[in-house]
Amino acid sequence: MALTKEDLQAISQLMDVKLDPIKADVSDLKKDMVEVKADVAGLKKDMVEVKADVAGLKKDMVEVKDIVSRNYDKTLEFYGKQQEYNIAQQEQMEEMQSLFAIYSRQTVRNTTELRQIK
């Protein structure tokens, strides 16, 4: 039994009815894929910017490490000089205390001698 032209047309219409939801889904998927491609392109652009930012941060970190190192060296140098200054001040203070003690004893002796003279 051969299919007639009407049979083939009926099958075609039936196939169209069955395929319409699939065509709609494929159309929606195509639209979604356009959006996904745009999102991926945006992400790629963002990643380029992030990579540039990371490279900048790495450069900044090297500079910060250099600054910290220099400041650490200066701090150590200052600490050493401050220690020297503190020791010199302590020695001067001890000398002043000795001189003050001598001066005080001499003043007491001189006062005693002056009273004896009167």
CSV table of N, CA, C and O in Angstrom, one decimal:
chain,number,residue,atom,x,y,z
A,1,MET,N,0.8,-1.2,0.0
A,1,MET,CA,0.0,0.0,0.0
A,1,MET,C,0.9,1.2,0.0
A,1,MET,O,1.8,1.4,0.9
A,2,ALA,N,0.6,2.1,-0.9
A,2,ALA,CA,1.4,3.3,-1.1
A,2,ALA,C,0.7,4.4,-0.4
A,2,ALA,O,-0.5,4.5,-0.3
A,3,LEU,N,1.5,5.4,0.1
A,3,LEU,CA,1.0,6.5,0.8
A,3,LEU,C,0.5,7.5,-0.3
A,3,LEU,O,1.3,7.8,-1.2
A,4,THR,N,-0.6,8.1,-0.1
A,4,THR,CA,-1.1,9.1,-1.0
A,4,THR,C,-0.6,10.5,-0.6
A,4,THR,O,0.0,10.7,0.5
A,5,LYS,N,-0.8,11.4,-1.5
A,5,LYS,CA,-0.3,12.8,-1.3
A,5,LYS,C,-1.0,13.3,-0.1
A,5,LYS,O,-0.4,14.0,0.8
A,6,GLU,N,-2.3,13.0,0.2
A,6,GLU,CA,-3.0,13.5,1.3
A,6,GLU,C,-2.4,12.9,2.6
A,6,GLU,O,-2.3,13.5,3.7
A,7,ASP,N,-2.1,11.6,2.5
A,7,ASP,CA,-1.5,10.9,3.7
A,7,ASP,C,-0.1,11.6,4.1
A,7,ASP,O,0.1,11.8,5.2
A,8,LEU,N,0.6,11.9,3.0
A,8,LEU,CA,1.9,12.5,3.3
A,8,LEU,C,1.7,13.9,3.9
A,8,LEU,O,2.5,14.3,4.8
A,9,GLN,N,0.7,14.6,3.4
A,9,GLN,CA,0.4,15.9,3.9
A,9,GLN,C,0.0,15.9,5.3
A,9,GLN,O,0.3,16.7,6.2
A,10,ALA,N,-0.9,14.9,5.7
A,10,ALA,CA,-1.3,14.7,7.0
A,10,ALA,C,-0.2,14.4,8.0
A,10,ALA,O,-0.1,14.9,9.1
A,11,ILE,N,0.7,13.5,7.5
A,11,ILE,CA,1.9,13.2,8.3
A,11,ILE,C,2.8,14.4,8.5
A,11,ILE,O,3.3,14.7,9.6
A,12,SER,N,2.9,15.3,7.4
A,12,SER,CA,3.7,16.5,7.5
A,12,SER,C,3.1,17.4,8.5
A,12,SER,O,3.8,18.0,9.3
A,13,GLN,N,1.8,17.6,8.5
A,13,GLN,CA,1.1,18.5,9.5
A,13,GLN,C,1.3,17.9,10.9
A,13,GLN,O,1.5,18.7,11.8
A,14,LEU,N,1.2,16.6,11.0
A,14,LEU,CA,1.3,16.0,12.4
A,14,LEU,C,2.8,16.2,12.9
A,14,LEU,O,3.0,16.5,14.0
A,15,MET,N,3.8,16.1,12.0
A,15,MET,CA,5.2,16.3,12.3
A,15,MET,C,5.4,17.8,12.7
A,15,MET,O,6.1,18.0,13.7
A,16,ASP,N,4.7,18.7,12.0
A,16,ASP,CA,4.9,20.1,12.3
A,16,ASP,C,4.3,20.4,13.7
A,16,ASP,O,4.9,21.1,14.5
A,17,VAL,N,3.2,19.8,14.0
A,17,VAL,CA,2.6,20.0,15.3
A,17,VAL,C,3.5,19.4,16.4
A,17,VAL,O,3.7,20.0,17.5
A,18,LYS,N,4.1,18.2,16.2
A,18,LYS,CA,5.0,17.6,17.1
A,18,LYS,C,6.3,18.4,17.3
A,18,LYS,O,6.9,18.4,18.3
A,19,LEU,N,6.8,19.0,16.1
A,19,LEU,CA,8.1,19.6,16.1
A,19,LEU,C,8.0,21.1,16.6
A,19,LEU,O,9.0,21.7,17.0
A,20,ASP,N,6.8,21.7,16.6
A,20,ASP,CA,6.7,23.1,17.0
A,20,ASP,C,7.2,23.4,18.4
A,20,ASP,O,8.0,24.3,18.6
A,21,PRO,N,6.9,22.6,19.4
A,21,PRO,CA,7.5,22.8,20.8
A,21,PRO,C,9.0,22.7,20.8
A,21,PRO,O,9.7,23.4,21.4
A,22,ILE,N,9.5,21.7,20.0
A,22,ILE,CA,11.0,21.5,19.9
A,22,ILE,C,11.6,22.7,19.3
A,22,ILE,O,12.7,23.2,19.7
A,23,LYS,N,11.0,23.2,18.2
A,23,LYS,CA,11.5,24.4,17.5
A,23,LYS,C,11.5,25.6,18.5
A,23,LYS,O,12.5,26.4,18.5
A,24,ALA,N,10.5,25.7,19.3
A,24,ALA,CA,10.4,26.8,20.2
A,24,ALA,C,11.5,26.7,21.3
A,24,ALA,O,12.2,27.7,21.6
A,25,ASP,N,11.7,25.4,21.7
A,25,ASP,CA,12.8,25.2,22.7
A,25,ASP,C,14.2,25.5,22.1
A,25,ASP,O,15.0,26.1,22.8
A,26,VAL,N,14.4,25.1,20.9
A,26,VAL,CA,15.7,25.3,20.2
A,26,VAL,C,15.9,26.8,20.0
A,26,VAL,O,17.0,27.4,20.2
A,27,SER,N,14.8,27.5,19.7
A,27,SER,CA,14.9,29.0,19.5
A,27,SER,C,15.2,29.6,20.9
A,27,SER,O,16.1,30.5,20.9
A,28,ASP,N,14.6,29.2,21.9
A,28,ASP,CA,14.9,29.7,23.3
A,28,ASP,C,16.4,29.4,23.6
A,28,ASP,O,17.1,30.2,24.2
A,29,LEU,N,16.8,28.2,23.3
A,29,LEU,CA,18.2,27.8,23.6
A,29,LEU,C,19.2,28.7,22.8
A,29,LEU,O,20.3,29.1,23.4
A,30,LYS,N,18.9,29.0,21.6
A,30,LYS,CA,19.7,29.9,20.8
A,30,LYS,C,19.8,31.3,21.4
A,30,LYS,O,20.9,31.8,21.5
A,31,LYS,N,18.7,31.8,21.9
A,31,LYS,CA,18.7,33.1,22.6
A,31,LYS,C,19.6,33.0,23.9
A,31,LYS,O,20.4,33.9,24.2
A,32,ASP,N,19.4,31.9,24.6
A,32,ASP,CA,20.1,31.7,25.9
A,32,ASP,C,21.6,31.6,25.5
A,32,ASP,O,22.5,32.1,26.3
A,33,MET,N,22.0,30.9,24.5
A,33,MET,CA,23.4,30.8,24.1
A,33,MET,C,24.0,32.1,23.7
A,33,MET,O,25.2,32.4,24.0
A,34,VAL,N,23.2,33.0,23.1
A,34,VAL,CA,23.7,34.3,22.8
A,34,VAL,C,24.0,35.1,24.1
A,34,VAL,O,25.1,35.7,24.2
A,35,GLU,N,23.1,34.9,25.1
A,35,GLU,CA,23.4,35.6,26.4
A,35,GLU,C,24.6,35.0,27.1
A,35,GLU,O,25.4,35.7,27.6
A,36,VAL,N,24.7,33.6,27.0
A,36,VAL,CA,25.8,33.0,27.6
A,36,VAL,C,27.1,33.4,27.0
A,36,VAL,O,28.1,33.7,27.7
A,37,LYS,N,27.1,33.5,25.6
A,37,LYS,CA,28.3,34.0,24.9
A,37,LYS,C,28.7,35.4,25.4
A,37,LYS,O,29.9,35.7,25.5
A,38,ALA,N,27.7,36.2,25.5
A,38,ALA,CA,28.0,37.6,25.9
A,38,ALA,C,28.5,37.6,27.4
A,38,ALA,O,29.5,38.3,27.7
A,39,ASP,N,28.0,36.8,28.2
A,39,ASP,CA,28.5,36.7,29.6
A,39,ASP,C,29.9,36.2,29.6
A,39,ASP,O,30.7,36.7,30.4
A,40,VAL,N,30.2,35.2,28.8
A,40,VAL,CA,31.5,34.6,28.8
A,40,VAL,C,32.5,35.7,28.2
A,40,VAL,O,33.6,35.8,28.8
A,41,ALA,N,32.1,36.4,27.2
A,41,ALA,CA,33.0,37.5,26.7
A,41,ALA,C,33.2,38.5,27.8
A,41,ALA,O,34.3,39.0,28.0
A,42,GLY,N,32.2,38.9,28.6
A,42,GLY,CA,32.3,39.8,29.7
A,42,GLY,C,33.3,39.3,30.8
A,42,GLY,O,34.1,40.0,31.3
A,43,LEU,N,33.1,37.9,31.1
A,43,LEU,CA,34.0,37.3,32.0
A,43,LEU,C,35.5,37.3,31.6
A,43,LEU,O,36.4,37.6,32.4
A,44,LYS,N,35.7,37.1,30.3
A,44,LYS,CA,37.0,37.1,29.7
A,44,LYS,C,37.6,38.5,29.9
A,44,LYS,O,38.8,38.7,30.3
A,45,LYS,N,36.8,39.5,29.6
A,45,LYS,CA,37.3,40.9,29.8
A,45,LYS,C,37.6,41.2,31.2
A,45,LYS,O,38.6,41.8,31.5
A,46,ASP,N,36.7,40.7,32.1
A,46,ASP,CA,36.9,41.0,33.5
A,46,ASP,C,38.2,40.2,34.0
A,46,ASP,O,39.0,40.8,34.8
A,47,MET,N,38.4,39.0,33.5
A,47,MET,CA,39.6,38.3,33.9
A,47,MET,C,40.9,39.0,33.4
A,47,MET,O,41.9,39.0,34.1
A,48,VAL,N,40.9,39.6,32.2
A,48,VAL,CA,42.0,40.4,31.8
A,48,VAL,C,42.3,41.6,32.8
A,48,VAL,O,43.4,41.8,33.2
A,49,GLU,N,41.2,42.2,33.2
A,49,GLU,CA,41.3,43.3,34.2
A,49,GLU,C,41.9,42.8,35.5
A,49,GLU,O,42.7,43.4,36.2
A,50,VAL,N,41.3,41.6,35.9
A,50,VAL,CA,41.8,41.1,37.2
A,50,VAL,C,43.3,40.7,37.1
A,50,VAL,O,44.0,41.0,38.1
A,51,LYS,N,43.7,40.1,36.0
A,51,LYS,CA,45.1,39.8,35.9
A,51,LYS,C,46.0,41.0,35.9
A,51,LYS,O,47.0,41.0,36.5
A,52,ALA,N,45.5,42.1,35.3
A,52,ALA,CA,46.2,43.4,35.3
A,52,ALA,C,46.3,43.9,36.7
A,52,ALA,O,47.4,44.4,37.2
A,53,ASP,N,45.2,43.8,37.5
A,53,ASP,CA,45.2,44.3,38.9
A,53,ASP,C,46.1,43.4,39.7
A,53,ASP,O,46.8,44.0,40.6
A,54,VAL,N,46.1,42.1,39.5
A,54,VAL,CA,47.0,41.2,40.3
A,54,VAL,C,48.5,41.6,40.0
A,54,VAL,O,49.3,41.6,40.9
A,55,ALA,N,48.8,41.8,38.7
A,55,ALA,CA,50.1,42.2,38.4
A,55,ALA,C,50.5,43.5,39.0
A,55,ALA,O,51.6,43.6,39.5
A,56,GLY,N,49.6,44.4,39.1
A,56,GLY,CA,49.8,45.7,39.7
A,56,GLY,C,50.0,45.5,41.2
A,56,GLY,O,50.9,46.1,41.8
A,57,LEU,N,49.2,44.6,41.8
A,57,LEU,CA,49.4,44.4,43.3
A,57,LEU,C,50.7,43.7,43.6
A,57,LEU,O,51.4,44.0,44.6
A,58,LYS,N,51.2,42.8,42.7
A,58,LYS,CA,52.5,42.1,42.9
A,58,LYS,C,53.6,43.2,42.9
A,58,LYS,O,54.5,43.2,43.7
A,59,LYS,N,53.5,44.1,41.9
A,59,LYS,CA,54.5,45.2,41.8
A,59,LYS,C,54.5,46.0,43.0
A,59,LYS,O,55.5,46.4,43.6
A,60,ASP,N,53.2,46.4,43.5
A,60,ASP,CA,53.1,47.2,44.7
A,60,ASP,C,53.7,46.5,45.9
A,60,ASP,O,54.3,47.1,46.8
A,61,MET,N,53.5,45.2,46.0
A,61,MET,CA,54.0,44.4,47.1
A,61,MET,C,55.5,44.4,47.1
A,61,MET,O,56.1,44.5,48.2
A,62,VAL,N,56.1,44.3,46.0
A,62,VAL,CA,57.6,44.4,45.9
A,62,VAL,C,58.0,45.7,46.4
A,62,VAL,O,59.0,45.8,47.2
A,63,GLU,N,57.4,46.8,46.0
A,63,GLU,CA,57.7,48.1,46.5
A,63,GLU,C,57.5,48.3,48.0
A,63,GLU,O,58.4,48.9,48.7
A,64,VAL,N,56.4,47.7,48.5
A,64,VAL,CA,56.2,47.8,49.9
A,64,VAL,C,57.2,47.0,50.7
A,64,VAL,O,57.8,47.5,51.7
A,65,LYS,N,57.6,45.8,50.2
A,65,LYS,CA,58.7,45.1,50.8
A,65,LYS,C,60.0,45.8,50.9
A,65,LYS,O,60.7,45.8,51.9
A,66,ASP,N,60.3,46.5,49.8
A,66,ASP,CA,61.5,47.3,49.7
A,66,ASP,C,61.4,48.5,50.7
A,66,ASP,O,62.4,48.7,51.4
A,67,ILE,N,60.3,49.1,50.8
A,67,ILE,CA,60.1,50.2,51.8
A,67,ILE,C,60.3,49.7,53.2
A,67,ILE,O,60.9,50.3,54.0
A,68,VAL,N,59.6,48.6,53.5
A,68,VAL,CA,59.7,48.0,54.8
A,68,VAL,C,61.1,47.7,55.1
A,68,VAL,O,61.6,47.9,56.3
A,69,SER,N,61.8,47.1,54.2
A,69,SER,CA,63.2,46.7,54.4
A,69,SER,C,64.1,47.9,54.7
A,69,SER,O,64.9,47.9,55.6
A,70,ARG,N,63.9,49.0,53.9
A,70,ARG,CA,64.7,50.2,54.2
A,70,ARG,C,64.3,50.8,55.5
A,70,ARG,O,65.2,51.2,56.3
A,71,ASN,N,63.0,50.8,55.9
A,71,ASN,CA,62.6,51.4,57.2
A,71,ASN,C,63.1,50.5,58.3
A,71,ASN,O,63.5,51.0,59.4
A,72,TYR,N,63.2,49.2,58.1
A,72,TYR,CA,63.7,48.3,59.1
A,72,TYR,C,65.2,48.6,59.3
A,72,TYR,O,65.6,48.8,60.5
A,73,ASP,N,65.9,48.8,58.2
A,73,ASP,CA,67.3,49.1,58.4
A,73,ASP,C,67.5,50.5,59.1
A,73,ASP,O,68.4,50.6,59.9
A,74,LYS,N,66.7,51.4,58.7
A,74,LYS,CA,66.8,52.8,59.4
A,74,LYS,C,66.5,52.7,60.8
A,74,LYS,O,67.1,53.3,61.7
A,75,THR,N,65.5,51.9,61.1
A,75,THR,CA,65.1,51.7,62.5
A,75,THR,C,66.2,51.0,63.3
A,75,THR,O,66.5,51.5,64.5
A,76,LEU,N,66.8,50.0,62.8
A,76,LEU,CA,68.0,49.4,63.5
A,76,LEU,C,69.1,50.4,63.7
A,76,LEU,O,69.7,50.5,64.7
A,77,GLU,N,69.4,51.2,62.6
A,77,GLU,CA,70.4,52.2,62.7
A,77,GLU,C,70.0,53.2,63.8
A,77,GLU,O,70.9,53.6,64.7
A,78,PHE,N,68.8,53.7,63.8
A,78,PHE,CA,68.3,54.6,64.8
A,78,PHE,C,68.4,54.0,66.2
A,78,PHE,O,68.9,54.7,67.2
A,79,TYR,N,68.0,52.7,66.3
A,79,TYR,CA,68.1,52.1,67.6
A,79,TYR,C,69.5,52.0,68.2
A,79,TYR,O,69.8,52.3,69.3
A,80,GLY,N,70.5,51.7,67.3
A,80,GLY,CA,71.9,51.7,67.7
A,80,GLY,C,72.4,53.0,68.1
A,80,GLY,O,73.0,53.2,69.2
A,81,LYS,N,72.0,54.1,67.4
A,81,LYS,CA,72.4,55.4,67.8
A,81,LYS,C,71.8,55.9,69.0
A,81,LYS,O,72.4,56.6,69.9
A,82,GLN,N,70.5,55.5,69.2
A,82,GLN,CA,69.8,55.9,70.4
A,82,GLN,C,70.4,55.2,71.6
A,82,GLN,O,70.6,55.8,72.7
A,83,GLN,N,70.8,53.9,71.5
A,83,GLN,CA,71.5,53.2,72.6
A,83,GLN,C,72.8,53.9,72.9
A,83,GLN,O,73.1,54.1,74.1
A,84,GLU,N,73.6,54.3,71.9
A,84,GLU,CA,74.8,55.1,72.1
A,84,GLU,C,74.5,56.4,72.9
A,84,GLU,O,75.3,56.7,73.8
A,85,TYR,N,73.5,57.1,72.4
A,85,TYR,CA,73.1,58.3,73.1
A,85,TYR,C,72.7,58.1,74.5
A,85,TYR,O,73.1,58.9,75.4
A,86,ASN,N,71.9,57.0,74.8
A,86,ASN,CA,71.5,56.7,76.1
A,86,ASN,C,72.7,56.4,77.0
A,86,ASN,O,72.7,56.9,78.2
A,87,ILE,N,73.6,55.7,76.5
A,87,ILE,CA,74.8,55.3,77.3
A,87,ILE,C,75.6,56.6,77.6
A,87,ILE,O,76.0,56.8,78.8
A,88,ALA,N,75.8,57.5,76.6
A,88,ALA,CA,76.5,58.7,76.8
A,88,ALA,C,75.8,59.6,77.9
A,88,ALA,O,76.4,60.2,78.7
A,89,GLN,N,74.5,59.7,77.8
A,89,GLN,CA,73.7,60.4,78.7
A,89,GLN,C,73.8,59.9,80.1
A,89,GLN,O,73.9,60.6,81.1
A,90,GLN,N,73.8,58.5,80.2
A,90,GLN,CA,73.9,57.9,81.5
A,90,GLN,C,75.3,58.2,82.1
A,90,GLN,O,75.4,58.5,83.3
A,91,GLU,N,76.3,58.2,81.3
A,91,GLU,CA,77.7,58.5,81.8
A,91,GLU,C,77.7,59.9,82.3
A,91,GLU,O,78.3,60.2,83.3
A,92,GLN,N,77.1,60.8,81.5
A,92,GLN,CA,77.1,62.2,81.9
A,92,GLN,C,76.4,62.4,83.2
A,92,GLN,O,76.8,63.2,84.0
A,93,MET,N,75.3,61.7,83.3
A,93,MET,CA,74.4,61.8,84.5
A,93,MET,C,75.2,61.3,85.7
A,93,MET,O,75.2,62.0,86.8
A,94,GLU,N,75.9,60.2,85.6
A,94,GLU,CA,76.7,59.7,86.7
A,94,GLU,C,77.9,60.7,87.0
A,94,GLU,O,78.1,60.9,88.2
A,95,GLU,N,78.5,61.3,86.0
A,95,GLU,CA,79.5,62.3,86.3
A,95,GLU,C,78.9,63.5,87.0
A,95,GLU,O,79.5,64.0,88.0
A,96,MET,N,77.7,64.0,86.6
A,96,MET,CA,77.1,65.1,87.2
A,96,MET,C,76.7,64.7,88.7
A,96,MET,O,76.9,65.6,89.6
A,97,GLN,N,76.3,63.5,88.9
A,97,GLN,CA,76.0,63.1,90.3
A,97,GLN,C,77.2,63.1,91.2
A,97,GLN,O,77.2,63.5,92.3
A,98,SER,N,78.3,62.6,90.6
A,98,SER,CA,79.6,62.6,91.3
A,98,SER,C,80.0,64.1,91.7
A,98,SER,O,80.4,64.4,92.8
A,99,LEU,N,79.9,64.9,90.6
A,99,LEU,CA,80.3,66.3,90.9
A,99,LEU,C,79.4,67.0,91.9
A,99,LEU,O,79.9,67.8,92.7
A,100,PHE,N,78.1,66.7,91.8
A,100,PHE,CA,77.2,67.2,92.8
A,100,PHE,C,77.5,66.8,94.2
A,100,PHE,O,77.5,67.5,95.2
A,101,ALA,N,77.9,65.5,94.3
A,101,ALA,CA,78.2,64.9,95.6
A,101,ALA,C,79.5,65.7,96.2
A,101,ALA,O,79.5,66.0,97.3
A,102,ILE,N,80.5,65.8,95.3
A,102,ILE,CA,81.7,66.6,95.7
A,102,ILE,C,81.3,68.0,96.1
A,102,ILE,O,81.8,68.5,97.1
A,103,TYR,N,80.6,68.6,95.3
A,103,TYR,CA,80.2,70.0,95.6
A,103,TYR,C,79.4,70.1,96.9
A,103,TYR,O,79.7,71.0,97.7
A,104,SER,N,78.5,69.2,97.1
A,104,SER,CA,77.7,69.2,98.4
A,104,SER,C,78.7,69.0,99.6
A,104,SER,O,78.5,69.7,100.6
A,105,ARG,N,79.6,68.0,99.5
A,105,ARG,CA,80.5,67.8,100.6
A,105,ARG,C,81.4,69.1,100.8
A,105,ARG,O,81.6,69.5,102.0
A,106,GLN,N,81.9,69.7,99.8
A,106,GLN,CA,82.7,70.8,99.9
A,106,GLN,C,82.0,72.0,100.5
A,106,GLN,O,82.5,72.7,101.3
A,107,THR,N,80.7,72.1,100.1
A,107,THR,CA,79.9,73.2,100.6
A,107,THR,C,79.7,73.0,102.1
A,107,THR,O,79.8,74.0,102.9
A,108,VAL,N,79.4,71.8,102.5
A,108,VAL,CA,79.2,71.5,104.0
A,108,VAL,C,80.5,71.8,104.7
A,108,VAL,O,80.5,72.5,105.8
A,109,ARG,N,81.7,71.4,104.2
A,109,ARG,CA,83.0,71.7,104.8
A,109,ARG,C,83.2,73.2,104.9
A,109,ARG,O,83.6,73.7,106.0
A,110,ASN,N,83.0,73.9,103.8
A,110,ASN,CA,83.2,75.4,103.8
A,110,ASN,C,82.3,76.1,104.8
A,110,ASN,O,82.7,77.0,105.5
A,111,THR,N,81.1,75.6,104.9
A,111,THR,CA,80.1,76.2,105.8
A,111,THR,C,80.6,76.0,107.3
A,111,THR,O,80.6,76.9,108.1
A,112,THR,N,81.0,74.8,107.5
A,112,THR,CA,81.5,74.5,108.9
A,112,THR,C,82.8,75.3,109.2
A,112,THR,O,82.9,75.9,110.3
A,113,GLU,N,83.7,75.4,108.3
A,113,GLU,CA,84.9,76.2,108.5
A,113,GLU,C,84.5,77.7,108.7
A,113,GLU,O,85.1,78.4,109.5
A,114,LEU,N,83.6,78.2,107.9
A,114,LEU,CA,83.2,79.6,108.1
A,114,LEU,C,82.6,79.9,109.4
A,114,LEU,O,82.8,80.9,110.0
A,115,ARG,N,81.8,78.9,109.9
A,115,ARG,CA,81.2,79.1,111.2
A,115,ARG,C,82.3,79.1,112.3
A,115,ARG,O,82.2,79.8,113.4
A,116,GLN,N,83.3,78.3,112.1
A,116,GLN,CA,84.4,78.3,113.1
A,116,GLN,C,85.2,79.6,113.1
A,116,GLN,O,85.7,80.0,114.1
A,117,ILE,N,85.3,80.2,112.0
A,117,ILE,CA,86.0,81.5,111.9
A,117,ILE,C,85.2,82.6,112.6
A,117,ILE,O,85.8,83.4,113.2
A,118,LYS,N,84.0,82.6,112.6
A,118,LYS,CA,83.2,83.7,113.2
A,118,LYS,C,83.3,83.5,114.6
A,118,LYS,O,83.5,83.9,115.6
